[in-house]
Short mmCIF file of C-alpha atoms and ligand atoms in Angstrom, two decimals:
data_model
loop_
_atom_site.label_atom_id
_atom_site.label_comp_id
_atom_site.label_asym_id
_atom_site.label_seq_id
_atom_site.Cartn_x
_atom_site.Cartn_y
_atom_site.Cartn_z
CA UNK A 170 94.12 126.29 87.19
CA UNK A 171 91.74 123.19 88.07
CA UNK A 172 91.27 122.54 84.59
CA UNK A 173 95.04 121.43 82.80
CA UNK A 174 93.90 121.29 79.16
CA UNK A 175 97.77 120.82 77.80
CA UNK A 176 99.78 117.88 79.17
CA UNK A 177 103.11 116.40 78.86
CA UNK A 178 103.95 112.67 79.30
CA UNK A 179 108.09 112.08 80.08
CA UNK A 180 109.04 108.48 79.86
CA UNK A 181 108.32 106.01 77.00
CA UNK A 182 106.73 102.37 78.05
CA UNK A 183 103.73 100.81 78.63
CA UNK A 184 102.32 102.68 81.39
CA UNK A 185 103.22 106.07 79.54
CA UNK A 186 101.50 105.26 76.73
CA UNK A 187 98.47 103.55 78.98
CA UNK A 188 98.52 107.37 80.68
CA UNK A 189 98.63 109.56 76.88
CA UNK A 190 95.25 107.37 76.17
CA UNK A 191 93.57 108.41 79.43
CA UNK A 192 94.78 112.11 79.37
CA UNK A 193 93.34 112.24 75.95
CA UNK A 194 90.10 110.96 77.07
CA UNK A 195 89.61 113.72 79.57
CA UNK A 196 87.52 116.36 78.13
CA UNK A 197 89.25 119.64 79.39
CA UNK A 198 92.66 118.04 77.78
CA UNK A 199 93.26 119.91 74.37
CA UNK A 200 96.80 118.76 73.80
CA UNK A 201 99.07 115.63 75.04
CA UNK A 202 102.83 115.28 74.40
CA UNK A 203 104.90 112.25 74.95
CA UNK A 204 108.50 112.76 75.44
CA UNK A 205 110.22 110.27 73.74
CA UNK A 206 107.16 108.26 73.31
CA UNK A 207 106.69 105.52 71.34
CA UNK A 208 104.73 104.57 68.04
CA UNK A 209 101.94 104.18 70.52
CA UNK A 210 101.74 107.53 71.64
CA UNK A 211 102.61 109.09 68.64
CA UNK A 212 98.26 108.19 67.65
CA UNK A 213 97.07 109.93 70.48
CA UNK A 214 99.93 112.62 71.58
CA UNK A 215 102.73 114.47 70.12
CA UNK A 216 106.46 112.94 70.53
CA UNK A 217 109.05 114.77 71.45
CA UNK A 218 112.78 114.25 71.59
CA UNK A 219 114.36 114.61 75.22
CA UNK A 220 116.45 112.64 77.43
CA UNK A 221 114.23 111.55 80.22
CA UNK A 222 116.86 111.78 83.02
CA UNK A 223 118.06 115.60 81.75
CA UNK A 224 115.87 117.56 83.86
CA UNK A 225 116.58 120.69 82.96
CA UNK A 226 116.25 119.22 79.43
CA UNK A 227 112.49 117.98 81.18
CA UNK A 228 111.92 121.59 81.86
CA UNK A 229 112.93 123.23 79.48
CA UNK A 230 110.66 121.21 76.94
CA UNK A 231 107.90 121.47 79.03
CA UNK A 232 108.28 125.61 79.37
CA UNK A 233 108.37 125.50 75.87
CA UNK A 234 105.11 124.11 75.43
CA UNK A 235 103.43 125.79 77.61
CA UNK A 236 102.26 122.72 79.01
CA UNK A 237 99.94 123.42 82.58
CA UNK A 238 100.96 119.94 83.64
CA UNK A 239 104.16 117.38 83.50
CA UNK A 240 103.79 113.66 84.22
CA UNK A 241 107.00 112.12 85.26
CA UNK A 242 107.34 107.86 84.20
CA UNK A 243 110.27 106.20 84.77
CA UNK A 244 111.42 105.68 88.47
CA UNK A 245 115.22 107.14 87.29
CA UNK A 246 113.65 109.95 85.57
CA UNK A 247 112.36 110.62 89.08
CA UNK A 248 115.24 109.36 91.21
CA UNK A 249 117.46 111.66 88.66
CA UNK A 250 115.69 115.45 89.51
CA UNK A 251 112.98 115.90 87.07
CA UNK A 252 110.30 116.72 89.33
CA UNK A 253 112.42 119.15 90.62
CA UNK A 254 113.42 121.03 88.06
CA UNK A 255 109.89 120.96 86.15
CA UNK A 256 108.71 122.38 89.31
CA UNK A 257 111.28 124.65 89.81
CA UNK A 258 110.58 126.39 86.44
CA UNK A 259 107.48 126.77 87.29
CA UNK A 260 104.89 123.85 85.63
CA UNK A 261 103.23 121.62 87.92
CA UNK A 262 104.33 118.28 87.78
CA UNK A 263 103.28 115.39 89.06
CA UNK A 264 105.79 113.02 90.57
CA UNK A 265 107.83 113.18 93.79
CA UNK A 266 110.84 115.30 93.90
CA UNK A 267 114.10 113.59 93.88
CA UNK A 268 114.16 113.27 97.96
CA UNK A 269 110.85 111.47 98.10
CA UNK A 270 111.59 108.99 95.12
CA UNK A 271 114.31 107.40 97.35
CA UNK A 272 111.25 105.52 98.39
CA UNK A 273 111.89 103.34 95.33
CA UNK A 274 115.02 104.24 94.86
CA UNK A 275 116.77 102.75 97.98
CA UNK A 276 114.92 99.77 99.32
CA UNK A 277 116.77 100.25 102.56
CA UNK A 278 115.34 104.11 103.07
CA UNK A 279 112.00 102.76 102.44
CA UNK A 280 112.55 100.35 105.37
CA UNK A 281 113.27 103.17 107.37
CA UNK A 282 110.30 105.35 106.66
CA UNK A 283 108.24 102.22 107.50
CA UNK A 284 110.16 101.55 110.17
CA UNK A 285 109.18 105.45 111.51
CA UNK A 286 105.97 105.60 110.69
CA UNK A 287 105.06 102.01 112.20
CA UNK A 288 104.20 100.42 108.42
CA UNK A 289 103.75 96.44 108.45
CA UNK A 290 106.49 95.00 106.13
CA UNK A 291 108.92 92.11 106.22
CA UNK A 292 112.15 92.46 109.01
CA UNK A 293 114.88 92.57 107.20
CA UNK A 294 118.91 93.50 107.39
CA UNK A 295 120.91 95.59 105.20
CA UNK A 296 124.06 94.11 104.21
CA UNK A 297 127.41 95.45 103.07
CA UNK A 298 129.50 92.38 102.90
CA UNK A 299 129.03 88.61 102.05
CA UNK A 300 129.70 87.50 105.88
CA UNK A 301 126.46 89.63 106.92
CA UNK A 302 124.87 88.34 104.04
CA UNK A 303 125.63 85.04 105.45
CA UNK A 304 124.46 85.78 108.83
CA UNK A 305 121.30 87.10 107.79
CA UNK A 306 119.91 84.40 105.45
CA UNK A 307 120.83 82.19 108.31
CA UNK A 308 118.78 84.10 110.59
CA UNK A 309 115.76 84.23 108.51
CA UNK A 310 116.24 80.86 106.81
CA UNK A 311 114.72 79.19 103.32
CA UNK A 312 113.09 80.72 101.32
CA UNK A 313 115.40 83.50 100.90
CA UNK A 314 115.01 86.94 99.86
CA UNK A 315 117.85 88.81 98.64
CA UNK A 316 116.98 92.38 96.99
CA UNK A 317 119.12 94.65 95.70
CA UNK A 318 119.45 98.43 97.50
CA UNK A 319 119.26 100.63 94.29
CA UNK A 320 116.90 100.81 91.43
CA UNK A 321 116.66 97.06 89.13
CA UNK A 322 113.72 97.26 86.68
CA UNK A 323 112.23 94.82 88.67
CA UNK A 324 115.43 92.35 88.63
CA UNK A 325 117.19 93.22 91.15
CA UNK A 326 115.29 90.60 93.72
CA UNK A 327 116.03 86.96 93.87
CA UNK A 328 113.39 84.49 95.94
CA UNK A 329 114.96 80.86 96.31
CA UNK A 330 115.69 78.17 98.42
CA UNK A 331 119.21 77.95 97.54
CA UNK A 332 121.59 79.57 99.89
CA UNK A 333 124.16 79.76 97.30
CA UNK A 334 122.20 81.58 94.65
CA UNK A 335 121.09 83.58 97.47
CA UNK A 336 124.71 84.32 98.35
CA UNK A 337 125.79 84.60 94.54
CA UNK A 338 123.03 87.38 93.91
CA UNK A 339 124.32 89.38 97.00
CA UNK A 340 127.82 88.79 95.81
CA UNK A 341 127.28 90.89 91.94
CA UNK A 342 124.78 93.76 93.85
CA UNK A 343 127.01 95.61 95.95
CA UNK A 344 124.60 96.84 99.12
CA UNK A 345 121.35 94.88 99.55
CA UNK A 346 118.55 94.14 101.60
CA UNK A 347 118.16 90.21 102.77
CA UNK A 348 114.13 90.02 104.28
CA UNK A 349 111.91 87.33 105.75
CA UNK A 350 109.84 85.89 103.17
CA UNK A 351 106.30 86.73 103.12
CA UNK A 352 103.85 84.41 102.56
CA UNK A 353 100.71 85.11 100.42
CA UNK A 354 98.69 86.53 97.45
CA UNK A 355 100.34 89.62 96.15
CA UNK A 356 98.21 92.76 95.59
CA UNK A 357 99.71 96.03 94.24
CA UNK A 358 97.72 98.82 95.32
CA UNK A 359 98.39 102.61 93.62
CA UNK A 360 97.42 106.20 95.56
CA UNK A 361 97.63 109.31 93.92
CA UNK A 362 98.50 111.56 96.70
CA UNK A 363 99.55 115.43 97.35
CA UNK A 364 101.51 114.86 100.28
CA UNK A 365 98.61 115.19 102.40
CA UNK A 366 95.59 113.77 101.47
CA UNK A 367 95.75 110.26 100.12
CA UNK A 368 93.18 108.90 97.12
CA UNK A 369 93.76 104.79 96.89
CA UNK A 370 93.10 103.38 93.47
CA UNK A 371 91.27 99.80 93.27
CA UNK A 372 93.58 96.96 93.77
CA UNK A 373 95.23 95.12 90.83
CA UNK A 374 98.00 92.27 90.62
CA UNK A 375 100.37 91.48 88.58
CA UNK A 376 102.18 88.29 87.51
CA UNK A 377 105.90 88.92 87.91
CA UNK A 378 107.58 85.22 86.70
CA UNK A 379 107.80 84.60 82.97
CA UNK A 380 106.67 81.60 82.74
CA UNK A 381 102.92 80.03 83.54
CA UNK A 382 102.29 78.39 86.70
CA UNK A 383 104.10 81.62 88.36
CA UNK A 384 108.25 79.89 87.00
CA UNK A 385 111.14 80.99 85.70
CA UNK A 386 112.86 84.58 86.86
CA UNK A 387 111.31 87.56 87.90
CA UNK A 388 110.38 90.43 85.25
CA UNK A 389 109.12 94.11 85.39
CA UNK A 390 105.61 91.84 84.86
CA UNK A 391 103.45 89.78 82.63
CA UNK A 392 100.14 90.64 82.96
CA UNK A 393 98.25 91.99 85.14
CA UNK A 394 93.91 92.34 86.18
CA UNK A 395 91.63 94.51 87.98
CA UNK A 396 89.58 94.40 90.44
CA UNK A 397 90.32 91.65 92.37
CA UNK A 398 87.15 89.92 93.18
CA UNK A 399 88.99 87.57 96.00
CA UNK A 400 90.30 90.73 97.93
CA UNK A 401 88.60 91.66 101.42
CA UNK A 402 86.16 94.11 101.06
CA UNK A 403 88.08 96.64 103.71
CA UNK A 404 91.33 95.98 101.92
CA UNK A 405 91.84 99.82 100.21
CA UNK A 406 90.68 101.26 103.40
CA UNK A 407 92.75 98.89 106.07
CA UNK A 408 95.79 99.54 103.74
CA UNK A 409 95.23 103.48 103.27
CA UNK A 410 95.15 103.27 106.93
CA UNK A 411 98.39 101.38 107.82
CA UNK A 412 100.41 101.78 105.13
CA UNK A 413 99.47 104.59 102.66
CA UNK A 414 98.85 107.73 104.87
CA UNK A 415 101.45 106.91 107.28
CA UNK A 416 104.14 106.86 104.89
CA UNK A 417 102.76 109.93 103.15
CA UNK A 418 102.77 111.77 106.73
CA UNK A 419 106.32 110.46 107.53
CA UNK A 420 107.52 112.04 104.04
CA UNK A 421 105.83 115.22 105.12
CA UNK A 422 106.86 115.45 108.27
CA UNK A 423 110.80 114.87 107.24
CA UNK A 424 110.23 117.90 104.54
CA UNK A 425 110.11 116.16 101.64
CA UNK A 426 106.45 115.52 101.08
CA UNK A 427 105.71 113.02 98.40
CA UNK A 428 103.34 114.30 95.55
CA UNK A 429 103.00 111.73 93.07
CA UNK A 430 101.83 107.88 92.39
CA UNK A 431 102.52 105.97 95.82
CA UNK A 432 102.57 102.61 94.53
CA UNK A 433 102.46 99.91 97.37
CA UNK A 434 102.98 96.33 96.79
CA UNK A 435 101.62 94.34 99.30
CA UNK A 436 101.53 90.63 100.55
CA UNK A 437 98.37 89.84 102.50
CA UNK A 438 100.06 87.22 104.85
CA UNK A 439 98.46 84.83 107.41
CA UNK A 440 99.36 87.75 109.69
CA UNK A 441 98.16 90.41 108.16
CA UNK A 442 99.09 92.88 105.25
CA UNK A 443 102.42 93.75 104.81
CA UNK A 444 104.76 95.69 102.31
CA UNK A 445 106.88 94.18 99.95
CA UNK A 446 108.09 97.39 98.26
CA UNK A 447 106.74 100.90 97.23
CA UNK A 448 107.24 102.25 93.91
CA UNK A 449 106.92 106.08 93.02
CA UNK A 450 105.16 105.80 90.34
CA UNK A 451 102.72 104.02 88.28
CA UNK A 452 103.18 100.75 87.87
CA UNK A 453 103.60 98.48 84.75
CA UNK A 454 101.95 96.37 83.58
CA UNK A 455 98.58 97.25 86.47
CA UNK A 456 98.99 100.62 84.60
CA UNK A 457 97.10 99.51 81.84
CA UNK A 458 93.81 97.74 83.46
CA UNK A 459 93.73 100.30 85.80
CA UNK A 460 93.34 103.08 83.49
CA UNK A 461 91.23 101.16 81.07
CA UNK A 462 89.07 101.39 84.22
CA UNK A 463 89.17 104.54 85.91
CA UNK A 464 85.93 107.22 84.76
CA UNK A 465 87.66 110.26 86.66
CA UNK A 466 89.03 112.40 84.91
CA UNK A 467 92.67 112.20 84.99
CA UNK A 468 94.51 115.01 83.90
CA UNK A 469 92.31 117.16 86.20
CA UNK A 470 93.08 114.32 89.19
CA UNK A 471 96.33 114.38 88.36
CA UNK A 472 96.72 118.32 88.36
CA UNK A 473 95.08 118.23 91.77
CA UNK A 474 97.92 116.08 93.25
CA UNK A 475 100.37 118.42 91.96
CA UNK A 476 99.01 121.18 93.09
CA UNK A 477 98.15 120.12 96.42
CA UNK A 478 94.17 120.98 96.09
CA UNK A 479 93.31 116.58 96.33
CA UNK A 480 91.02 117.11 99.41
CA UNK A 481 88.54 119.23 97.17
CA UNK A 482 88.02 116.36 94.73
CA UNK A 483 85.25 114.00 94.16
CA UNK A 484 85.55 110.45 95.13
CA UNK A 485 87.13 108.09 91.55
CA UNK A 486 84.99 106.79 89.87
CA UNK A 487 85.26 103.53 87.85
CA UNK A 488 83.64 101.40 85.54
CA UNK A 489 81.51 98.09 87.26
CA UNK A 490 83.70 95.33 84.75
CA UNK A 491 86.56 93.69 84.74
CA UNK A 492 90.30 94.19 82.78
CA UNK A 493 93.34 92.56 81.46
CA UNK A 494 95.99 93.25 80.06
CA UNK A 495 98.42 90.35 78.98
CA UNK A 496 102.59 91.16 77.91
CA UNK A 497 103.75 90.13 74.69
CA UNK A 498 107.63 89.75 75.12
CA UNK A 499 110.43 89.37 72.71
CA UNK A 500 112.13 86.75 72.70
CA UNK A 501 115.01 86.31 75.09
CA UNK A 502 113.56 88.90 77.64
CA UNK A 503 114.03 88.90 80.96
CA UNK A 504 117.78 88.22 79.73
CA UNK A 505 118.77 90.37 76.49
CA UNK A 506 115.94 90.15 74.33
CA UNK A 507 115.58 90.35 70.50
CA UNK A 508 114.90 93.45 68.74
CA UNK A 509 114.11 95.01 65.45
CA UNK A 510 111.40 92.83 64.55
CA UNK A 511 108.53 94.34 62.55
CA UNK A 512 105.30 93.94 64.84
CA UNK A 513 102.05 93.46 63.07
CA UNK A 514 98.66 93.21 63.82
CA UNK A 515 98.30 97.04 65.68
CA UNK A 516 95.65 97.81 63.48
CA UNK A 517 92.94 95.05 64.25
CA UNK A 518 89.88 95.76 65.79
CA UNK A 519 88.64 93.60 68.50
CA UNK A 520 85.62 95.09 70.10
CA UNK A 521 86.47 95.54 73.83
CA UNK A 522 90.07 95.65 73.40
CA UNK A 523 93.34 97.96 72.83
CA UNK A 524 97.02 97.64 72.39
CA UNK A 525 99.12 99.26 74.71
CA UNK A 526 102.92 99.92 73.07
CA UNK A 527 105.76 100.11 75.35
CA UNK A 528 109.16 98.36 73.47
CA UNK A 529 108.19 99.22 70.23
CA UNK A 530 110.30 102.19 68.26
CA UNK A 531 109.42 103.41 64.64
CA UNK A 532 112.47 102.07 61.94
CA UNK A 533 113.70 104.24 58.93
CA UNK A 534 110.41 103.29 56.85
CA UNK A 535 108.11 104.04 59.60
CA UNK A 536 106.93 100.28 60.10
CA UNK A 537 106.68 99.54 63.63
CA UNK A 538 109.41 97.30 65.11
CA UNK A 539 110.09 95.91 68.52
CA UNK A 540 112.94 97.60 70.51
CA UNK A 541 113.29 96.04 74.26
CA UNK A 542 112.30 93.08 75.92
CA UNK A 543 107.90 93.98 76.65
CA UNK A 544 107.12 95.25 73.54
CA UNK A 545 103.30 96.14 73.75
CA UNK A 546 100.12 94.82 76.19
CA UNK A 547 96.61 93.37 75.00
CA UNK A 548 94.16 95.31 77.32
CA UNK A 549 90.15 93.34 77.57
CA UNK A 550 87.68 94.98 79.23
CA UNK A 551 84.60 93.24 79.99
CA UNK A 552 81.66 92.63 82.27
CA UNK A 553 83.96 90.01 84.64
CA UNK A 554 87.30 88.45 84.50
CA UNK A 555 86.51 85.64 82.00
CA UNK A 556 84.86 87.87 79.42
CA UNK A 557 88.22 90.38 79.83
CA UNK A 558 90.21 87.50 79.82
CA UNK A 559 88.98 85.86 76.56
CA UNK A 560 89.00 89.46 74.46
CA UNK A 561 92.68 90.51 75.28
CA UNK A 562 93.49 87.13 74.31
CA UNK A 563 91.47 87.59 71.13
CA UNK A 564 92.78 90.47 70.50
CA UNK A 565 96.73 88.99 71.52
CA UNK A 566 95.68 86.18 68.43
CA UNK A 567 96.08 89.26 65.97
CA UNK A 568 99.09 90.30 67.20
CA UNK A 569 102.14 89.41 64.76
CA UNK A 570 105.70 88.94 66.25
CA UNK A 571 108.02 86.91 65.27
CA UNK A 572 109.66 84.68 68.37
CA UNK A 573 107.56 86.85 70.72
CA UNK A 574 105.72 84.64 73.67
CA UNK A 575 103.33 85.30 76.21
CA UNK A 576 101.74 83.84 79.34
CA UNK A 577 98.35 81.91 78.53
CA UNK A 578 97.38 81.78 82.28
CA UNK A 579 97.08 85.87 83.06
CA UNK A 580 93.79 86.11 85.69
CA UNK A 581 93.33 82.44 84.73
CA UNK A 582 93.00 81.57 88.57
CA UNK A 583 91.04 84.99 89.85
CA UNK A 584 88.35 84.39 86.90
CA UNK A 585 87.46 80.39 88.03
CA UNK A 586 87.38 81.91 91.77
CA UNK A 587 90.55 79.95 92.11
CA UNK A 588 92.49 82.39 94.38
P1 AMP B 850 110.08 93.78 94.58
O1 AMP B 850 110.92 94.30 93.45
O2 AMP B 850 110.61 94.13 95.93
O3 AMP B 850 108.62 94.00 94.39
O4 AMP B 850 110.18 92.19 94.47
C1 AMP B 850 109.80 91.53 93.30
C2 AMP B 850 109.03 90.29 93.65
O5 AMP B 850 109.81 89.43 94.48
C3 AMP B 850 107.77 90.56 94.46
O6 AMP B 850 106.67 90.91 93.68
C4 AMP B 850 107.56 89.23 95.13
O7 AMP B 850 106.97 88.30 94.26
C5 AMP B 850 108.97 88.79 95.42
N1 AMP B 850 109.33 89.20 96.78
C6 AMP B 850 109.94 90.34 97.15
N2 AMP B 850 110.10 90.41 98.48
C7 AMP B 850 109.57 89.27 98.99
C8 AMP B 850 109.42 88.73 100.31
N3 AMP B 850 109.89 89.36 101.39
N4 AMP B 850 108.81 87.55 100.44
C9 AMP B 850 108.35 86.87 99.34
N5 AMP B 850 108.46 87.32 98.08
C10 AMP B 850 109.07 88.51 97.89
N1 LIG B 851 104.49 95.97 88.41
C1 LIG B 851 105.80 96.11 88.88
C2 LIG B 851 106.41 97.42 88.69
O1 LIG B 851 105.88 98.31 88.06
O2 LIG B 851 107.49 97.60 89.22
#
């Protein structure tokens, strides 16, 4: 069936709830459901109990429904078997089977797919002890980049100059990768793909430091925009060229195509583009902007990946402006952060802009209260940057949190042609 008109959304976060809003804004789609969900998608969907990494749990909720198409979140949810199992029972499903999510999964197997299919991304050593660890910063020298092998939520990497937080970081991972440090703007750049034929989003970025000014530790992100009016023009095609359909063809060609969200992020060095990491799914907090963007219809795109039939459909199309989307964190986050504060504000209306939930959970009187460390998004669309800019911070005014913060300086540089 081209045409999915039921869908169901596993995973509960920002970029699920960023996906229930765009699956409910393509016209064939009669039904969404969110499983857990949030607040958030309880407007537009219908939640569902399930334990995202039971995947016969997955399927069986998804059989049940009669859904003609899963959508598979979180990276563990993937890494776990869901995909398989979903398709196993028989429900397309889009998201790479359990083999293919080692992509994001293990950031040394994703240096060796590069490293077989010729993909530009830093050298780097995989270390099992603290001597190689030693050796190998010592190799590369400051700044150092130590990452952790397995799946992090976007903590596991430590950039510094000093050797012996590199060294301590190694010491509490276990295995991890230590890599050259790349130089350069940071782009993320998202393909849906079959396993065959590849369909590059626009490019986004995102702000991974807490703080303003690009300090403090790394997150799962702050903020992000799209398009990026500072990119080279040839950038989606040069990278679907290097990077994206080689790796999809390497996948393929081991037996474990990857159907899914091929999310590459990308450092456009003096020397050229090269990978930081790939994800395996879409990203958060680019999510957001991207999908406030994007005109295709996306249950219908999304169907086609899973189904392998992407070569038959049109070009994506997207809206000529601009969008933002801006974290509001709890406090304490990236390090344990507060919870079980009533948020307020959801309701506002601020022409131009939306609230995207992710750590928000609904307490015993139904009044929405924050549950993990990036509780919602501001989203501003707009005819550039700056106009984006100033309505998801208009928009972020209304928002009610108590101890929450934010950063002020989201696109801040890409809208004054600062980049
Ligand atoms: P990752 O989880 O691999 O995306 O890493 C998180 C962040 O750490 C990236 O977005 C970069 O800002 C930074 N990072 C990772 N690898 C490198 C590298 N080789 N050189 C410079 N910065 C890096
Ligand atoms: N934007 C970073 C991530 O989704 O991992």
């Amino acid at each position: 069936m081209a045409e999915p008109s039921s869908v169901l959304v596993i995973g509960s976060g920002g970029r699920e709830h960023a996906l229930v809003l765009a699956l409910a804004r393509d016209p064939q789609v009669r039904a969404v459901h969110a499983a857990p969900g949030n607040p958030g998608t309880a407007e537009a969907a219908t939640n569902h109990p399930v334990d995202a990494l039971d995947g016969d749990a997955v399927a069986a909720l998804a059989t049940r429904l009669g859904v003609d198409l899963v959508v598979i979140g979180p990276e563990a949810a993937l890494v776990a078997d869901d995909a398989d199992a979903v398709r196993a029972a028989g429900v397309a499903c889009f998201g790479p089977s359990a083999a293919a999510a080692r992509l994001e999964g293990s950031k040394a197997f994703a240096k060796e797919v590069m490293a077989a299919a010729g993909v530009p991304t830093a050298r780097a050593h995989v270390c099992a002890t603290a001597d190689e660890v030693a050796a190998a910063l010592d190799a590369f020298g400051p700044p150092y980049v130590v990452k952790d092998d397995g799946l992090a939520a976007g903590k596991g990497v430590v950039v510094t100059s000093d050797r012996d937080e590199a060294l301590a970081h190694a010491a509490g991972c276990g295995r991890v990768v230590v890599e050259e440090y790349l130089d350069g703007p940071e782009v993320s750049l998202f393909a849906v793909t079959d396993g065959r034929t590849v369909r590059a989003l626009q490019p986004a970025q995102d702000f991974k430091r807490v703080g303003d000014g690009d300090t403090g530790p790394n997150t799962g992100g702050m903020g992000a925009y799209t398009p990026l009016p500072w990119a080279p023009p040839d950038l989606v095609a040069e990278v679907t060229r290097t990077v994206l359909q080689p790796t999809v063809d390497e996948l393929s060609r081991r037996g474990t195509p990857f159907a899914g969200l091929l999310y590459a992020g990308l450092a456009l060095t003096r020397h050229g583009v090269r990978v930081i990491e790939f994800n395996a799914r879409f990203g958060d907090p680019e999510t957001q902007p991207l999908l406030a963007l994007l005109r295709t219809p996306l249950a219908r795109l999304l169907h086609a990946a899973a189904t392998g039939t992407l070569d038959a459909e049109p070009e994506l199309v997207w809206d000529a402006g601009s969008a933002v989307a801006v974290v509001v964190a709890a406090a304490g986050y990236p390090g344990t952060p507060r919870t079980g504060d009533p948020v307020g504000g959801l309701d506002v209306a601020v022409e131009g802009a939306s609230v995207v939930q992710a750590g928000t959970a609904a307490d015993a009187r139904g009044r929405v209260v924050s549950s993990g460390g990036r509780v919602l998004a501001v989203v501003g669309t707009g005819a550039d940057l700056a106009r984006a800019r100033e309505r998801a911070y208009a928009r972020l005014a209304t928002v009610e949190l108590e101890g929450s913060f934010h950063r002020t300086d989201i696109a801040a540089a890409a809208a004054e042609k600062q980049v």
